[in-house]
Short mmCIF file of C-alpha atoms in Angstrom, two decimals:
data_model
loop_
_atom_site.label_atom_id
_atom_site.label_comp_id
_atom_site.label_asym_id
_atom_site.label_seq_id
_atom_site.Cartn_x
_atom_site.Cartn_y
_atom_site.Cartn_z
CA GLY D 9 93.53 82.23 40.73
CA PHE D 10 90.05 84.03 40.30
CA VAL D 11 89.22 85.34 36.87
CA THR D 12 86.82 88.22 36.05
CA LEU D 13 85.18 88.46 32.79
CA ASN D 14 84.91 91.59 30.57
CA LEU D 15 83.20 89.97 27.45
CA ASP D 16 81.89 92.56 24.82
CA LEU D 17 79.37 90.43 22.68
CA THR D 18 77.45 93.39 21.21
CA ASN D 19 79.43 93.23 17.79
CA SER D 20 80.79 89.64 17.94
CA SER D 21 79.43 86.41 16.23
CA ALA D 22 77.70 83.95 18.30
CA VAL D 23 79.72 80.67 18.66
CA THR D 24 77.27 78.05 20.10
CA GLU D 25 79.52 74.97 19.50
CA TYR D 26 83.30 74.80 19.07
CA GLN D 27 85.17 71.42 18.84
CA LEU D 28 88.82 71.23 20.37
CA LYS D 29 90.76 68.72 18.06
CA GLN D 30 94.32 69.94 18.43
CA GLY D 31 96.16 72.73 20.11
CA ASN D 32 95.33 74.25 23.43
CA PHE D 33 92.22 76.27 24.71
CA TRP D 34 93.87 79.68 24.46
CA GLN D 35 94.92 78.89 21.04
CA ARG D 36 91.17 78.22 20.14
CA MET D 37 89.79 81.13 21.84
CA GLN D 38 92.31 83.34 19.88
CA GLU D 39 90.92 81.72 16.74
CA ILE D 40 87.44 82.66 17.76
CA ALA D 41 88.73 86.25 18.54
CA ASN D 42 90.30 86.54 14.94
CA ILE D 43 86.86 85.84 13.32
CA ASP D 44 85.77 88.96 14.85
CA PHE D 45 88.79 91.01 14.73
CA TYR D 46 88.62 91.23 18.54
CA LEU D 47 91.36 91.26 21.10
CA ILE D 48 91.52 88.62 23.89
CA TYR D 49 93.93 88.98 26.71
CA MET D 50 94.41 88.96 30.49
CA ASP D 51 95.06 92.28 32.15
CA LYS D 52 97.01 93.19 35.27
CA PHE D 53 93.78 92.62 37.57
CA ASN D 54 93.47 89.07 36.22
CA LYS D 55 90.37 89.82 34.08
CA LEU D 56 89.88 87.94 30.63
CA ASN D 57 88.95 90.61 28.31
CA TYR D 58 87.22 89.67 24.82
CA VAL D 59 86.67 93.18 23.31
CA PRO D 60 87.08 94.94 19.81
CA HIS D 61 89.89 97.60 19.97
CA PRO D 62 88.83 100.25 22.03
CA MET D 63 90.01 102.79 19.19
CA PHE D 64 86.83 102.00 17.39
CA GLN D 65 84.46 103.13 20.16
CA ALA D 66 82.09 105.73 19.34
CA SER D 67 83.14 107.59 22.41
CA LEU D 68 86.99 107.47 23.04
CA PRO D 69 88.43 107.40 26.61
CA THR D 70 90.75 110.36 27.80
CA SER D 71 94.40 109.69 27.52
CA VAL D 72 95.73 108.32 30.87
CA PHE D 73 99.10 109.67 30.18
CA THR D 74 101.03 112.07 27.81
CA ILE D 75 104.61 111.23 26.86
CA THR D 76 107.01 113.95 26.01
CA SER D 77 110.68 114.25 25.22
CA SER D 78 111.41 114.81 28.95
CA HIS D 79 109.93 111.46 29.80
CA LEU D 80 112.03 109.45 27.56
CA LEU D 81 115.44 107.38 28.21
CA GLU D 82 116.26 107.57 24.56
CA PRO D 83 114.59 108.79 21.34
CA LEU D 84 111.49 107.27 20.10
CA GLN D 85 111.87 104.28 17.76
CA PHE D 86 109.57 104.39 14.76
CA ILE D 87 108.17 101.99 12.52
CA ARG D 88 106.46 104.23 9.65
CA ARG D 89 103.65 102.05 8.25
CA ASN D 90 102.13 102.45 4.82
CA THR D 91 99.02 104.24 5.14
CA GLU D 92 97.81 102.79 1.94
CA SER D 93 98.58 99.18 2.72
CA VAL D 94 94.94 98.41 2.36
CA GLY D 95 92.44 99.84 -0.18
CA GLN D 96 89.28 97.90 0.75
CA ILE D 97 88.39 94.75 2.84
CA LYS D 98 85.92 92.32 1.52
CA LEU D 99 84.48 89.38 3.83
CA HIS D 100 82.59 86.43 2.75
CA GLY D 101 80.93 83.90 5.04
CA ALA D 102 77.68 82.50 6.31
CA THR D 103 75.55 82.57 9.41
CA PRO D 104 75.17 79.77 11.93
CA GLN D 105 72.40 78.86 9.93
CA GLY D 106 74.02 78.72 6.56
CA LEU D 107 72.83 81.78 5.10
CA GLN D 108 75.59 83.43 2.63
CA ILE D 109 76.42 86.84 3.74
CA SER D 110 79.15 89.33 2.97
CA GLY D 111 80.48 92.96 3.93
CA LYS D 112 83.05 95.28 2.70
CA TYR D 113 84.59 98.74 3.61
CA PRO D 114 84.89 101.21 2.33
CA ALA D 115 82.11 101.11 -0.30
CA ASN D 116 84.58 102.25 -2.80
CA PRO D 117 88.25 101.27 -2.84
CA THR D 118 90.91 103.88 -1.78
CA ALA D 119 94.45 103.57 -2.76
CA GLY D 120 96.00 100.28 -2.00
CA PRO D 121 95.22 96.44 -2.83
CA ILE D 122 91.87 94.99 -2.34
CA ILE D 123 91.90 92.30 0.35
CA SER D 124 89.13 89.44 0.13
CA LYS D 125 88.83 87.09 2.77
CA SER D 126 86.40 84.00 3.17
CA ASP D 127 84.93 81.47 5.38
CA TYR D 128 83.79 83.91 8.17
CA LEU D 129 81.15 83.13 10.39
CA ALA D 130 78.95 86.20 11.47
CA THR D 131 75.43 86.77 12.43
CA SER D 132 74.60 89.45 9.72
CA SER D 133 75.88 91.20 6.72
CA ALA D 134 76.07 94.48 8.94
CA LEU D 135 78.42 92.65 11.30
CA MET D 136 80.65 91.52 8.42
CA THR D 137 80.89 95.28 7.35
CA THR D 138 81.71 96.34 11.14
CA ILE D 139 84.69 93.69 11.16
CA ALA D 140 85.80 94.86 7.77
CA THR D 141 85.82 98.32 8.89
CA ARG D 142 87.99 97.50 11.88
CA MET D 143 90.49 95.68 9.69
CA TYR D 144 90.85 98.39 7.28
CA LYS D 145 91.36 101.16 9.62
CA PHE D 146 93.78 99.20 11.91
CA GLU D 147 95.83 98.05 8.87
CA ASN D 148 96.18 101.66 7.60
CA ARG D 149 97.43 103.06 10.96
CA ASP D 150 100.45 105.24 10.40
CA TYR D 151 102.73 104.56 13.15
CA THR D 152 103.99 102.01 15.56
CA ILE D 153 106.52 103.15 18.06
CA THR D 154 108.52 102.28 21.12
CA ALA D 155 109.12 104.34 24.06
CA LYS D 156 111.70 103.70 26.79
CA LEU D 157 110.95 105.07 30.19
CA PRO D 158 112.58 105.29 33.57
CA VAL D 159 111.39 103.34 36.53
CA ALA D 160 108.48 100.97 36.67
CA VAL D 161 105.75 103.36 35.16
CA GLY D 162 104.45 100.30 33.19
CA LEU D 163 103.18 98.83 36.28
CA LEU D 164 100.57 102.07 36.45
CA LEU D 165 99.60 101.28 32.91
CA ASP D 166 97.67 98.54 31.15
CA LEU D 167 97.36 97.17 27.66
CA LEU D 168 95.13 99.27 25.31
CA ASP D 169 95.54 102.38 27.42
CA ARG D 170 95.23 105.36 25.57
CA ILE D 171 98.37 107.46 25.56
CA ALA D 172 98.96 111.10 24.06
CA VAL D 173 102.52 111.62 22.53
CA THR D 174 103.93 115.26 22.16
CA TYR D 175 107.30 114.92 20.36
CA THR D 176 109.40 116.68 17.86
CA SER D 177 112.26 115.23 15.59
CA THR D 178 113.55 116.92 12.59
CA VAL D 179 115.71 113.97 11.50
CA ASP D 180 112.39 111.90 11.18
CA GLY D 181 110.22 114.72 9.97
CA ILE D 182 107.92 114.27 13.20
CA THR D 183 105.98 117.14 14.93
CA TRP D 184 103.42 115.51 17.30
CA SER D 185 100.97 117.33 19.61
CA ALA D 186 99.15 115.17 21.81
CA LYS D 187 99.07 112.56 18.96
CA LYS D 188 97.06 109.48 20.21
CA PHE D 189 98.33 106.08 20.39
CA TRP D 190 97.26 102.65 22.33
CA ILE D 191 99.48 100.44 24.18
CA SER D 192 99.94 96.97 22.76
CA LYS D 193 103.04 95.98 24.84
CA ILE D 194 104.49 96.64 28.10
CA THR D 195 107.81 95.54 29.57
CA VAL D 196 109.13 96.38 33.04
CA GLU D 197 112.81 95.43 33.48
CA LEU D 198 114.58 95.42 36.84
CA LYS D 199 117.83 97.10 37.10
CA GLU D 200 120.88 97.25 39.52
CA ASN D 201 120.27 99.09 42.74
CA PHE D 202 116.57 98.59 42.74
CA ASN D 203 116.01 100.69 39.53
CA ALA D 204 113.75 99.68 36.62
CA GLN D 205 112.86 100.54 33.13
CA THR D 206 109.68 100.42 31.27
CA THR D 207 109.67 99.81 27.50
CA LEU D 208 106.17 100.50 25.80
CA VAL D 209 105.13 99.54 22.20
CA LEU D 210 102.34 101.81 21.10
CA ASP D 211 100.08 101.73 17.99
CA ALA D 212 98.86 104.98 16.39
CA GLU D 213 95.10 105.55 16.56
CA ALA D 214 93.36 104.82 13.46
CA SER D 215 91.37 107.64 11.87
#
């Protein structure tokens, strides 16, 4: 079908030539996206998106939906992440012209291991620092959750929509008031008697 494009090239590296020797075209596109710590995906409107995670935008969008206990078919499922999984990201690479460049974030390491990566292609050291910033903040997000909702509400949502969650669980030590998450996966299952169930996987917004 017809595909429209949403390509954010402002903070991405220029790829002027890329040889496809093995694998398929989509795998190579994902490799290019990984260079910039970008996301590449097709949305429900058949649009090809190549963008950094929107949680890193200077101006964040308003939440499209607030999940509360009243919306849930069962309690939220939690993956409690280590917010000190990365202490610093250091990147080393070159420009398309062969100039050696590097970037890091934060300037001084925090608690956690220092991760060093090489063989990056970027247009400047400033862009390398931007990529390192995205990596550091995303890896140190505090929760990934799964929410099961009635009916096909997932058809009204899209990947990378911003969601607010208001939820309390004494057992899990959780008290959230409009805590922000981003949709990373949507599943809509058809059930008996024309019913449906939506499952959302959400990543906490990195601070």
